[in-house]
Coordinates of C-alpha atoms in Angstrom, one line a residue:
X1 CA -7.7 -51.5 -29.3
X2 CA -9.9 -52.6 -32.2
X3 CA -7.4 -51.4 -34.9
X4 CA -4.6 -53.6 -33.5
X5 CA -7.0 -56.5 -33.4
X6 CA -8.0 -56.2 -37.1
X7 CA -4.3 -55.7 -38.0
X8 CA -3.4 -59.0 -36.3
X9 CA -6.1 -60.8 -38.1
X10 CA -5.1 -59.4 -41.5
X11 CA -1.3 -59.8 -41.4
X12 CA -1.0 -62.5 -38.8
X13 CA 0.2 -62.1 -35.1
X14 CA 3.7 -61.7 -33.9
X15 CA 4.6 -64.1 -31.2
X16 CA 7.5 -64.3 -28.8
X17 CA 10.2 -66.9 -29.4
X18 CA 10.2 -70.1 -27.5
X19 CA 11.5 -70.1 -23.9
X20 CA 12.7 -72.8 -21.6
X21 CA 10.3 -74.3 -19.2
X22 CA 12.3 -73.2 -16.2
X23 CA 11.2 -69.6 -16.6
X24 CA 13.8 -68.0 -18.8
X25 CA 11.2 -66.4 -21.1
X26 CA 9.5 -63.3 -22.2
X27 CA 6.4 -61.4 -21.0
X28 CA 4.0 -59.5 -23.1
X29 CA 0.7 -57.7 -22.4
X30 CA 0.0 -56.5 -18.9
X31 CA -1.5 -57.7 -15.6
X32 CA -5.2 -58.0 -15.7
X33 CA -8.2 -58.2 -13.4
X34 CA -11.1 -60.4 -14.6
X35 CA -14.5 -59.9 -13.0
X36 CA -16.9 -62.8 -12.7
X37 CA -20.7 -62.2 -12.0
X38 CA -20.0 -58.6 -11.1
X39 CA -19.7 -55.5 -13.2
X40 CA -16.2 -54.0 -13.4
X41 CA -15.8 -50.6 -11.6
X42 CA -15.2 -47.5 -13.7
X43 CA -11.5 -47.5 -12.9
X44 CA -11.3 -50.8 -14.9
X45 CA -12.8 -49.3 -18.0
X46 CA -11.1 -47.2 -20.7
X47 CA -12.0 -43.6 -21.5
X48 CA -14.8 -44.8 -23.7
X49 CA -16.3 -46.8 -20.9
X50 CA -15.3 -50.1 -22.5
X51 CA -13.7 -53.2 -20.9
X52 CA -10.1 -54.0 -21.8
X53 CA -9.6 -55.7 -25.2
X54 CA -8.1 -59.2 -25.1
X55 CA -7.0 -61.2 -28.1
X56 CA -9.4 -63.6 -29.7
X57 CA -9.0 -67.3 -29.0
X58 CA -8.5 -67.9 -32.7
X59 CA -4.9 -68.9 -33.4
X60 CA -2.8 -68.8 -36.6
X61 CA 0.3 -70.9 -37.1
X62 CA 0.3 -70.4 -40.9
X63 CA 3.1 -68.1 -42.1
X64 CA 1.0 -66.2 -44.7
X65 CA -2.4 -64.5 -45.1
X66 CA -4.2 -63.8 -48.3
X67 CA -2.7 -60.2 -48.2
X68 CA 0.8 -61.0 -47.2
X69 CA 1.5 -64.2 -49.2
X70 CA 3.0 -62.7 -52.4
X71 CA 5.2 -60.0 -50.9
X72 CA 6.4 -62.1 -47.9
X73 CA 7.1 -65.1 -50.1
X74 CA 9.0 -63.0 -52.7
X75 CA 11.0 -61.5 -49.9
X76 CA 12.0 -64.9 -48.5
X77 CA 12.9 -66.2 -52.0
X78 CA 15.1 -63.3 -52.8
X79 CA 17.1 -63.8 -49.6
X80 CA 18.9 -66.4 -51.7
X81 CA 22.0 -65.1 -53.3
X82 CA 21.4 -67.0 -56.6
X83 CA 17.9 -65.4 -57.1
X84 CA 19.3 -61.9 -56.6
X85 CA 22.1 -62.7 -59.0
X86 CA 19.7 -64.0 -61.7
X87 CA 17.4 -61.0 -61.2
X88 CA 20.3 -58.7 -61.6
X89 CA 21.4 -60.4 -64.9
X90 CA 17.8 -60.2 -66.1
X91 CA 17.7 -56.5 -65.6
X92 CA 21.1 -56.1 -67.4
X93 CA 19.7 -57.9 -70.5
X94 CA 17.0 -55.3 -70.9
X95 CA 19.7 -52.6 -71.4
X96 CA 20.4 -52.3 -75.2
X97 CA 24.0 -51.3 -74.8
X98 CA 25.1 -54.6 -73.1
X99 CA 22.4 -57.2 -74.1
X100 CA 23.5 -60.2 -76.0
X101 CA 20.3 -62.0 -76.7
X102 CA 16.6 -62.4 -75.9
X103 CA 15.9 -61.4 -72.2
X104 CA 12.6 -63.3 -72.3
X105 CA 14.4 -66.7 -72.1
X106 CA 16.3 -65.7 -68.9
X107 CA 13.1 -64.3 -67.5
X108 CA 11.2 -67.6 -68.2
X109 CA 13.8 -69.6 -66.2
X110 CA 13.8 -67.2 -63.2
X111 CA 10.0 -67.0 -63.2
X112 CA 9.9 -70.9 -63.3
X113 CA 12.0 -71.0 -60.1
X114 CA 10.0 -68.4 -58.3
X115 CA 6.5 -69.8 -59.3
X116 CA 7.5 -73.4 -58.4
X117 CA 8.7 -72.3 -55.0
X118 CA 5.7 -70.1 -54.4
X119 CA 3.3 -72.9 -55.4
X120 CA 5.1 -75.4 -53.0
X121 CA 5.2 -72.9 -50.1
X122 CA 1.5 -72.0 -50.7
X123 CA 0.5 -75.7 -50.6
X124 CA 2.4 -76.3 -47.4
X125 CA 0.9 -73.2 -45.8
X126 CA -2.6 -74.2 -46.8
X127 CA -2.2 -77.4 -44.8
X128 CA -1.2 -75.3 -41.7
X129 CA -4.3 -73.1 -42.3
X130 CA -6.4 -76.2 -42.5
X131 CA -4.9 -77.4 -39.2
X132 CA -5.6 -74.0 -37.7
X133 CA -9.2 -74.1 -38.8
X134 CA -9.7 -77.5 -37.2
X135 CA -8.3 -76.3 -33.9
X136 CA -10.3 -73.1 -34.0
X137 CA -13.5 -74.9 -34.7
X138 CA -13.1 -77.6 -32.1
X139 CA -15.9 -78.1 -29.5
X140 CA -15.9 -76.2 -26.3
X141 CA -18.6 -75.9 -23.6
X142 CA -19.1 -72.6 -21.9
X143 CA -21.7 -71.2 -19.5
X144 CA -24.5 -69.6 -21.5
X145 CA -28.3 -69.5 -21.8
X146 CA -28.5 -66.0 -20.3
X147 CA -25.3 -65.9 -18.3
X148 CA -23.3 -62.7 -19.1
X149 CA -19.5 -62.4 -19.3
X150 CA -18.8 -58.8 -18.3
X151 CA -15.2 -59.0 -19.7
X152 CA -16.5 -59.5 -23.2
X153 CA -17.8 -56.7 -25.5
X154 CA -21.2 -57.1 -27.0
X155 CA -21.3 -59.4 -30.1
X156 CA -21.8 -56.6 -32.6
X157 CA -18.4 -55.1 -31.7
X158 CA -16.7 -58.4 -32.5
X159 CA -18.4 -59.0 -35.9
X160 CA -16.8 -57.4 -39.0
X161 CA -19.1 -55.2 -41.1
X162 CA -19.5 -54.7 -44.8
X163 CA -16.7 -55.8 -47.1
X164 CA -14.6 -56.7 -44.1
X165 CA -16.6 -59.9 -43.8
X166 CA -14.8 -61.2 -46.9
X167 CA -11.4 -61.0 -45.1
X168 CA -12.0 -61.2 -41.3
X169 CA -13.8 -63.9 -39.3
X170 CA -16.3 -63.3 -36.5
X171 CA -14.2 -65.0 -33.9
X172 CA -15.3 -64.2 -30.4
X173 CA -18.8 -63.1 -31.4
X174 CA -20.4 -66.5 -30.6
X175 CA -20.4 -68.4 -27.4
X176 CA -21.3 -66.5 -24.2
X177 CA -23.1 -63.2 -24.0
X178 CA -21.0 -60.1 -23.6
X179 CA -21.9 -56.9 -22.0
X180 CA -22.9 -55.6 -18.6
X181 CA -24.6 -57.7 -15.9
X182 CA -28.2 -56.5 -15.2
X183 CA -29.7 -59.1 -12.9
X184 CA -27.3 -61.7 -11.4
X185 CA -28.4 -65.0 -10.1
X186 CA -29.0 -64.9 -6.4
X187 CA -27.5 -67.3 -4.0
X188 CA -30.9 -68.6 -3.0
X189 CA -31.7 -69.5 -6.6
X190 CA -28.3 -71.1 -6.9
X191 CA -28.8 -73.3 -3.8
X192 CA -32.2 -74.4 -5.1
X193 CA -30.5 -75.8 -8.3
X194 CA -29.5 -79.4 -7.4
X195 CA -28.8 -80.5 -11.0
X196 CA -25.3 -82.0 -11.5
X197 CA -22.6 -79.7 -12.9
X198 CA -22.1 -81.6 -16.1
X199 CA -25.8 -82.3 -16.7
X200 CA -27.1 -78.8 -16.5
X201 CA -28.7 -77.4 -19.7
X202 CA -27.3 -74.0 -18.9
X203 CA -24.0 -75.0 -20.6
X204 CA -23.7 -74.0 -24.2
X205 CA -21.7 -75.8 -26.8
X206 CA -19.6 -73.5 -29.0
X207 CA -16.2 -73.4 -30.8
X208 CA -12.8 -72.7 -29.4
X209 CA -12.5 -69.5 -31.4
X210 CA -15.5 -68.0 -29.6
X211 CA -14.1 -68.6 -26.1
X212 CA -13.3 -65.3 -24.4
X213 CA -11.4 -64.2 -21.3
X214 CA -13.8 -64.4 -18.4
X215 CA -15.8 -67.3 -19.8
X216 CA -16.9 -70.2 -17.5
X217 CA -15.7 -73.4 -19.2
X218 CA -16.8 -77.0 -18.5
X219 CA -14.2 -79.7 -19.2
X220 CA -15.2 -83.4 -19.3
X221 CA -13.0 -86.5 -19.3
X222 CA -11.0 -86.6 -22.6
X223 CA -11.6 -82.9 -23.4
X224 CA -8.8 -80.8 -24.7
X225 CA -8.4 -77.5 -22.8
X226 CA -9.3 -74.6 -25.2
X227 CA -7.5 -71.8 -23.3
X228 CA -5.6 -71.2 -20.0
X229 CA -8.2 -71.8 -17.3
X230 CA -8.2 -71.3 -13.5
X231 CA -9.9 -74.3 -12.0
X232 CA -12.9 -73.3 -9.8
X233 CA -14.4 -76.7 -9.1
X234 CA -13.7 -80.4 -10.0
X235 CA -15.3 -83.7 -9.4
X236 CA -12.1 -85.5 -8.3
X237 CA -11.1 -86.3 -4.8
X238 CA -9.9 -83.3 -2.8
X239 CA -11.5 -81.1 -5.5
X240 CA -8.8 -81.9 -8.0
X241 CA -8.5 -83.1 -11.6
X242 CA -5.9 -84.8 -13.7
X243 CA -4.5 -83.4 -17.0
X244 CA -2.1 -84.8 -19.6
X245 CA 0.4 -82.3 -20.8
X246 CA 2.4 -84.2 -23.5
X247 CA 1.4 -81.5 -26.1
X248 CA 3.2 -78.9 -23.9
X249 CA 6.2 -80.6 -22.4
X250 CA 6.3 -84.1 -23.9
X251 CA 5.5 -85.7 -20.5
X252 CA 2.9 -88.5 -20.6
X253 CA 2.4 -88.9 -16.8
X254 CA -0.7 -87.2 -15.5
X255 CA -0.5 -84.0 -13.4
X256 CA -2.8 -83.0 -10.7
X257 CA -4.5 -79.6 -10.7
X258 CA -6.4 -78.4 -7.7
X259 CA -9.5 -76.2 -7.6
X260 CA -9.2 -72.9 -5.8
X261 CA -10.4 -73.6 -2.2
X262 CA -12.4 -70.4 -2.2
X263 CA -14.6 -71.8 -5.0
X264 CA -14.3 -75.6 -4.6
X265 CA -17.7 -75.9 -2.9
X266 CA -19.5 -74.8 -6.1
X267 CA -21.3 -77.9 -7.5
X268 CA -23.8 -76.6 -10.1
X269 CA -23.9 -74.2 -13.0
X270 CA -26.3 -71.9 -11.0
X271 CA -23.8 -71.7 -8.1
X272 CA -21.0 -70.8 -10.6
X273 CA -23.3 -68.1 -12.1
X274 CA -24.0 -66.6 -8.7
X275 CA -20.5 -66.5 -7.2
X276 CA -19.1 -63.0 -7.6
X277 CA -15.4 -62.7 -7.6
X278 CA -12.4 -60.9 -9.2
X279 CA -9.4 -62.8 -10.6
X280 CA -6.1 -60.8 -10.6
X281 CA -3.5 -62.5 -12.9
X282 CA 0.0 -61.7 -13.9
X283 CA 0.9 -60.6 -17.4
X284 CA 0.9 -63.4 -20.0
X285 CA 4.3 -65.1 -20.1
X286 CA 6.2 -68.0 -21.6
X287 CA 6.8 -69.6 -18.2
X288 CA 5.2 -73.0 -18.4
X289 CA 5.6 -73.8 -14.7
X290 CA 4.9 -70.4 -13.1
X291 CA 1.7 -68.4 -12.5
X292 CA 0.8 -65.9 -9.9
X293 CA -2.6 -64.5 -9.2
X294 CA -5.4 -64.1 -6.7
X295 CA -9.1 -64.8 -6.5
X296 CA -11.1 -62.3 -4.4
X297 CA -14.7 -62.9 -3.4
X298 CA -16.8 -59.8 -3.9
X299 CA -19.7 -58.7 -1.7
X300 CA -22.9 -57.1 -2.8
X301 CA -21.3 -53.7 -2.9
X302 CA -18.3 -54.8 -4.9
X303 CA -16.0 -54.9 -1.8
X304 CA -13.5 -57.8 -1.3
X305 CA -14.8 -60.5 1.1
X306 CA -11.9 -62.9 1.2
X307 CA -8.9 -63.5 -1.0
X308 CA -6.9 -66.5 -1.9
X309 CA -3.6 -66.8 -3.9
X310 CA -3.6 -68.8 -7.2
X311 CA -0.6 -70.7 -8.5
X312 CA 0.3 -72.9 -11.5
X313 CA -1.3 -75.8 -9.5
X314 CA -4.7 -74.2 -10.1
X315 CA -4.1 -73.4 -13.8
X316 CA -4.8 -75.8 -16.7
X317 CA -3.1 -74.8 -19.9
X318 CA -4.3 -74.8 -23.5
X319 CA -3.2 -78.0 -25.2
X320 CA -3.7 -80.1 -22.0
X321 CA -6.2 -83.0 -22.0
X322 CA -8.4 -83.8 -19.0
X323 CA -8.0 -87.4 -17.9
X324 CA -9.6 -89.7 -15.3
X325 CA -11.9 -86.8 -14.2
X326 CA -15.7 -86.7 -14.7
X327 CA -15.8 -82.9 -14.9
X328 CA -13.9 -79.7 -14.0
X329 CA -15.1 -76.1 -14.3
X330 CA -13.1 -72.9 -14.4
X331 CA -12.6 -69.3 -15.7
X332 CA -10.6 -68.4 -18.8
X333 CA -7.7 -66.0 -18.0
X334 CA -5.6 -66.2 -21.2
X335 CA -6.7 -66.8 -24.8
X336 CA -5.2 -67.2 -28.2
X337 CA -1.7 -65.8 -28.7
X338 CA -1.4 -65.0 -24.9
X339 CA -1.7 -68.6 -23.9
X340 CA 1.5 -70.2 -22.7
X341 CA 1.6 -72.8 -25.5
X342 CA 1.3 -70.2 -28.2
X343 CA 3.8 -67.9 -26.6
X344 CA 6.3 -70.7 -26.5
X345 CA 5.6 -71.7 -30.0
X346 CA 7.2 -68.8 -31.7
X347 CA 6.7 -67.9 -35.4
X348 CA 6.6 -70.6 -38.0
X349 CA 10.2 -70.7 -39.3
X350 CA 11.3 -70.4 -42.9
X351 CA 12.7 -73.7 -43.9
X352 CA 16.1 -73.4 -45.4
X353 CA 17.9 -76.7 -46.1
X354 CA 21.6 -77.3 -45.5
X355 CA 22.2 -77.6 -49.3
X356 CA 20.5 -74.2 -49.8
X357 CA 22.8 -72.6 -47.2
X358 CA 25.8 -74.3 -48.8
X359 CA 24.8 -73.2 -52.3
X360 CA 24.5 -69.6 -51.1
X361 CA 28.2 -69.6 -50.1
X362 CA 29.2 -71.3 -53.3
X363 CA 27.3 -68.7 -55.4
X364 CA 29.2 -65.9 -53.6
X365 CA 32.5 -67.7 -54.3
X366 CA 31.6 -68.2 -58.0
X367 CA 30.5 -64.6 -58.3
X368 CA 33.9 -63.5 -57.1
X369 CA 35.5 -65.7 -59.9
X370 CA 33.0 -64.3 -62.4
X371 CA 33.8 -60.7 -61.4
X372 CA 37.6 -61.4 -62.0
X373 CA 36.9 -62.9 -65.4
X374 CA 34.7 -60.0 -66.4
X375 CA 37.2 -57.5 -65.1
X376 CA 40.0 -59.1 -67.1
X377 CA 37.8 -59.1 -70.3
X378 CA 36.9 -55.5 -69.8
X379 CA 40.6 -54.4 -69.3
X380 CA 41.7 -56.4 -72.3
X381 CA 38.8 -55.1 -74.5
X382 CA 39.6 -51.5 -73.5
X383 CA 43.3 -51.9 -74.2
X384 CA 42.8 -53.4 -77.7
X385 CA 40.0 -51.0 -78.5
X386 CA 42.3 -48.1 -77.8
X387 CA 44.9 -49.4 -80.3
X388 CA 43.1 -47.9 -83.3
X389 CA 40.5 -48.2 -86.0
X390 CA 41.9 -51.4 -87.4
X391 CA 40.9 -53.4 -84.2
X392 CA 37.6 -51.5 -84.0
X393 CA 36.6 -52.2 -87.6
X394 CA 37.6 -55.9 -87.3
X395 CA 36.1 -56.8 -84.0
X396 CA 33.4 -54.2 -83.2
X397 CA 30.3 -54.5 -85.3
X398 CA 28.7 -51.2 -84.4
X399 CA 31.7 -48.9 -85.0
X400 CA 31.2 -45.4 -83.6
X401 CA 32.1 -42.4 -85.7
X402 CA 32.8 -39.7 -83.1
X403 CA 35.9 -39.5 -81.0
X404 CA 33.8 -39.5 -77.8
X405 CA 32.2 -42.7 -78.7
X406 CA 35.6 -44.3 -79.5
X407 CA 36.6 -44.0 -75.8
X408 CA 38.5 -47.1 -74.6
X409 CA 37.3 -46.6 -71.1
X410 CA 33.7 -46.5 -72.2
X411 CA 34.1 -49.6 -74.3
X412 CA 35.8 -51.4 -71.4
X413 CA 32.9 -50.5 -69.1
X414 CA 30.3 -51.8 -71.5
X415 CA 32.4 -54.9 -72.1
X416 CA 32.4 -55.7 -68.3
X417 CA 28.6 -55.9 -68.2
X418 CA 28.4 -57.8 -71.5
X419 CA 30.9 -60.3 -70.3
X420 CA 28.8 -60.7 -67.1
X421 CA 25.9 -61.8 -69.3
X422 CA 28.1 -64.1 -71.5
X423 CA 29.7 -65.8 -68.5
X424 CA 26.5 -66.2 -66.5
X425 CA 26.6 -70.0 -66.9
X426 CA 29.3 -70.0 -64.2
X427 CA 26.3 -70.0 -61.9
X428 CA 23.9 -72.2 -63.9
X429 CA 20.2 -71.3 -63.5
X430 CA 19.2 -74.7 -64.9
X431 CA 20.7 -76.2 -61.7
X432 CA 18.3 -74.2 -59.6
X433 CA 15.3 -75.1 -61.8
X434 CA 16.2 -78.8 -61.5
X435 CA 16.6 -78.5 -57.7
X436 CA 13.1 -76.9 -57.3
X437 CA 11.5 -79.6 -59.5
X438 CA 13.2 -82.4 -57.5
X439 CA 12.1 -80.8 -54.2
X440 CA 8.5 -80.5 -55.4
X441 CA 8.4 -84.2 -56.5
X442 CA 10.1 -85.3 -53.2
X443 CA 7.4 -83.4 -51.2
X444 CA 4.7 -85.1 -53.2
X445 CA 6.2 -88.6 -52.6
X446 CA 6.6 -87.9 -48.9
X447 CA 2.9 -86.8 -48.7
X448 CA 1.8 -90.0 -50.5
X449 CA 4.1 -92.4 -48.6
X450 CA 1.9 -95.1 -46.9
X451 CA 4.4 -95.6 -44.1
X452 CA 4.0 -91.9 -43.1
X453 CA 0.2 -92.1 -43.1
X454 CA -1.6 -92.0 -39.7
X455 CA -4.9 -94.0 -40.1
X456 CA -6.1 -93.1 -36.6
X457 CA -6.3 -89.4 -37.5
X458 CA -6.6 -89.8 -41.3
X459 CA -3.6 -87.5 -41.8
X460 CA -0.7 -87.6 -44.2
X461 CA 2.7 -86.3 -43.6
X462 CA 3.1 -82.6 -44.6
X463 CA 6.8 -82.1 -45.6

């Protein structure tokens, strides 16, 4: 529904973890039927008469959004045992009965650690966001100029309104026209169109983020595939095309993808726009080498007039690149976070170095030692405090007058927390400040390293 769509855009999507290519993966969503050049029946609509909602083709690999950055980053930072320890000590120093100095100095050190880490994480994530924008705004060619994608809602339903425009993008609103089909192209008109597939001006150039399930996509030699697409026609021998999948599985050898034989005779944009069919596809899954579906040709009354199974050999995946093929055309079945490459990508992990994990264990060990020292100090203080007024007058500045205030147990309890503050250098906060400063400078030097610069793409290494 629309509420879930806006929530995904605001807080970022949740993706499945990576799976092995042999099929040991997860599934999400549900099976779908995509109608091409034919209005979907009422049984395929929801109770409001709307087509099913599919995720936008806009992707997000960045960990944070504008809204979630501060709380999510603070949560990640305070997973460190040392930060929790320093925060606890800071709170203690604001209690007058146990404080030993100025709490502002301790607060400054802790805030320095948190702000340095937050700035570094924010910079790294801004680079991911820039990479996402570059991918989302890459060029794609879809069938347009009057052709209607019946699986896509009208543009006004995909555009945010009012103040929401400041937070949300209009991904999906551009590109092909969405809505119901009023006057389809007839087969006679299609046969009269003899213009080559890749030269027809019916094709519309748009951005990847505007590609929608059900769109007709034209791919030329060297084009990256914007979504998971079932190949309807191709210029290669035996109606096939070649794709490079090194971005998916690391293999550099070209793979052959065949057009669906039921649609392989289509040789112009007008013929594609007149061929009425329904594509039944399995639920989105992480299986890179598995896909099951069917393509059914529809008659004038919407009845099935022939059916053919579709497999992974007919599906080109997002992230693939078309090679040694003049053109290929097909229909988008999965977009955005439901594409196989994104489902296998998983969420961007939180980077925790080995030294950080090792220091977490050391902090716990040192805190146990600190606890023993504070307990010994509290017991000794309580014992000597209870010996009489002579000790109290000599060693306790603020000597209490009443008997209740001269309780040895109370003095020992307060001594424990005071000792915790006095012995806090057992876990030195200056060490953590130094480490964060060093990590920030290391990240800068890595980013500026000439040997890690790629001149072909004009990109620097992002640590």
